GROMACS .gro file of C-alpha atoms in nm:
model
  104
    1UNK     CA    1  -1.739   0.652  -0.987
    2UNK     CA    2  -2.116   0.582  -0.957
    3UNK     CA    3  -2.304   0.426  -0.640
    4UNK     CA    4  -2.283   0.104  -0.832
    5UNK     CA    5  -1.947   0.058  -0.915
    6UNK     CA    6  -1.820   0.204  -0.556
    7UNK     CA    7  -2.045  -0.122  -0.436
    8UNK     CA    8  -1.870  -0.349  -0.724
    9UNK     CA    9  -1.538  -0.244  -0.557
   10UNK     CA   10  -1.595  -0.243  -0.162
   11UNK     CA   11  -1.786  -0.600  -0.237
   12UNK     CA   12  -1.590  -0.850  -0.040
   13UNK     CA   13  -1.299  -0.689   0.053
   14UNK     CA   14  -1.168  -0.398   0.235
   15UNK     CA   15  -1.150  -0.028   0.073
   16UNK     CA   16  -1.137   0.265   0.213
   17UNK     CA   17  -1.410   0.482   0.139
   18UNK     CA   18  -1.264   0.823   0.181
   19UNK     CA   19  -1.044   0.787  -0.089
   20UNK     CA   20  -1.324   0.714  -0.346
   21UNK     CA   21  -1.462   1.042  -0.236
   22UNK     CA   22  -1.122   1.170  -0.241
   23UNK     CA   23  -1.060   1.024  -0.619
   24UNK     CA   24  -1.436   1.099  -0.744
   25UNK     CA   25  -1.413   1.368  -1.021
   26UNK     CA   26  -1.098   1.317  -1.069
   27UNK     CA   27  -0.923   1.275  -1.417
   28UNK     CA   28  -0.759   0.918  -1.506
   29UNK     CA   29  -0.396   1.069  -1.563
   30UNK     CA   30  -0.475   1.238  -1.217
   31UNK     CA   31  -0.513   0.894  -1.022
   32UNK     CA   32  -0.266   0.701  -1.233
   33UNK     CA   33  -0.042   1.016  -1.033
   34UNK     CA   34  -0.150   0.837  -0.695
   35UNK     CA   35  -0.130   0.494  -0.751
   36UNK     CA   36   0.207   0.522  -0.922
   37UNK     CA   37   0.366   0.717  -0.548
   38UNK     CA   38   0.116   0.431  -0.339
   39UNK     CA   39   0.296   0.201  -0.542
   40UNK     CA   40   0.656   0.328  -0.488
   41UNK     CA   41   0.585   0.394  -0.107
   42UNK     CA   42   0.418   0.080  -0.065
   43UNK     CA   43   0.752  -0.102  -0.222
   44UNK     CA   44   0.949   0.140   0.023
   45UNK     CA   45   0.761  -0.004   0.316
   46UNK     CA   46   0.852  -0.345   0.252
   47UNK     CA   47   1.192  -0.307   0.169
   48UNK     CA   48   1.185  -0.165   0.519
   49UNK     CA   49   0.953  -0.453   0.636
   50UNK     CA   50   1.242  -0.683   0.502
   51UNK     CA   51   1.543  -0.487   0.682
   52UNK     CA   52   1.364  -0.538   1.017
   53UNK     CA   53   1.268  -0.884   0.963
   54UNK     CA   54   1.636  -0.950   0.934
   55UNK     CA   55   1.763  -0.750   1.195
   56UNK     CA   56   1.522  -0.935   1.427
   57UNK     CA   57   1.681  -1.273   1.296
   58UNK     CA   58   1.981  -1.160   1.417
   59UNK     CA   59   1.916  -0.920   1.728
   60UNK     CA   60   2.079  -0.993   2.088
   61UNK     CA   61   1.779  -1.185   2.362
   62UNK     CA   62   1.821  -0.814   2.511
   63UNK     CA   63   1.726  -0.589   2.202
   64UNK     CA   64   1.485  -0.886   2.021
   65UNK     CA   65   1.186  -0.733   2.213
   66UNK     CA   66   1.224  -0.385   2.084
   67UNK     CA   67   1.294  -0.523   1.728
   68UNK     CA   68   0.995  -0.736   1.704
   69UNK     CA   69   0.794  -0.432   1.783
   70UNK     CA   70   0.984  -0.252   1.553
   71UNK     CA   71   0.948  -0.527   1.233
   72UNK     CA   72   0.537  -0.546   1.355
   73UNK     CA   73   0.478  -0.188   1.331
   74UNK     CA   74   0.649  -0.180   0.993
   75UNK     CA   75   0.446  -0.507   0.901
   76UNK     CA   76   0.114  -0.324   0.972
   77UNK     CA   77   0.234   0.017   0.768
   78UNK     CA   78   0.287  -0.271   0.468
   79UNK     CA   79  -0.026  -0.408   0.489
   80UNK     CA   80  -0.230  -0.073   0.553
   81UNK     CA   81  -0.067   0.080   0.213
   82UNK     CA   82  -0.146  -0.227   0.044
   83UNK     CA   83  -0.540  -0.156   0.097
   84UNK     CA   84  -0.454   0.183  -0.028
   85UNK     CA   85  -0.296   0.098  -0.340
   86UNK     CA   86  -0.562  -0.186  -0.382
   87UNK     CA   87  -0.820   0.062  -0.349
   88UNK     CA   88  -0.682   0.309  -0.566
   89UNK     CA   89  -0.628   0.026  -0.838
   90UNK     CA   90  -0.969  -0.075  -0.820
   91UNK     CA   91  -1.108   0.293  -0.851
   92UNK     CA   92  -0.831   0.368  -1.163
   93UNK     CA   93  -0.940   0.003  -1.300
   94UNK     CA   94  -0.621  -0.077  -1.427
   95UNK     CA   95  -0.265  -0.093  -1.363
   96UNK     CA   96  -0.079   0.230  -1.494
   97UNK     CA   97   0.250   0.201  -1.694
   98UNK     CA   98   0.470   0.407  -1.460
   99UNK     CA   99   0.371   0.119  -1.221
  100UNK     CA  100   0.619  -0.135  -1.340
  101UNK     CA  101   0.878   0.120  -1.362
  102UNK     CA  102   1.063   0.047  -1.004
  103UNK     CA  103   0.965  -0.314  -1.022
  104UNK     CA  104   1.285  -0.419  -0.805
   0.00000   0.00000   0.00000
């Protein structure tokens, strides 16, 4: 990935930069490899994300406190894999095959 098109994908939203250094040189098959486990851990994360949401719902006044924190922390482990696999989609340019694969 040139100068140019590492600006065309950082341009109004978040990336992170190390793993455009991390994915330069790399071949295509090579990052479809990535984005395909992001992808899978990413859909972990939220199915986790979900448990704890409804585990909250329906913890005691006593135990709610340590299962909000609980349900946040998984939250923000959801939404930092998201800007990896977002980033590594917008290096790869496309959406791999073996991406729809465990579509739940």
């Amino acid at each position: 990935m040139n100068k140019a098109d590492e600006n065309a994908v950082s341009q109004n939203k978040l990336v992170l930069r190390p793993l455009i250094g991390l994915m330069r040189g790399q071949a295509p098959e090579e990052i479809e490899h990535f984005v395909i486990d992001e992808i899978k851990k990413h859909r972990r994360l939220r199915d986790d994300a979900v448990r704890l949401e409804k585990s909250l719902e329906e913890a005691k006044e006593c135990t709610q406190l340590d299962a909000r924190r609980a349900y946040i922390t998984a939250m923000i482990a959801v939404h930092a894999q998201q800007t990896v696999v977002s980033t590594l989609l917008d290096i790869l340019g496309y959406i791999p095959n073996g991406a729809e694969e465990s579509v739940h």
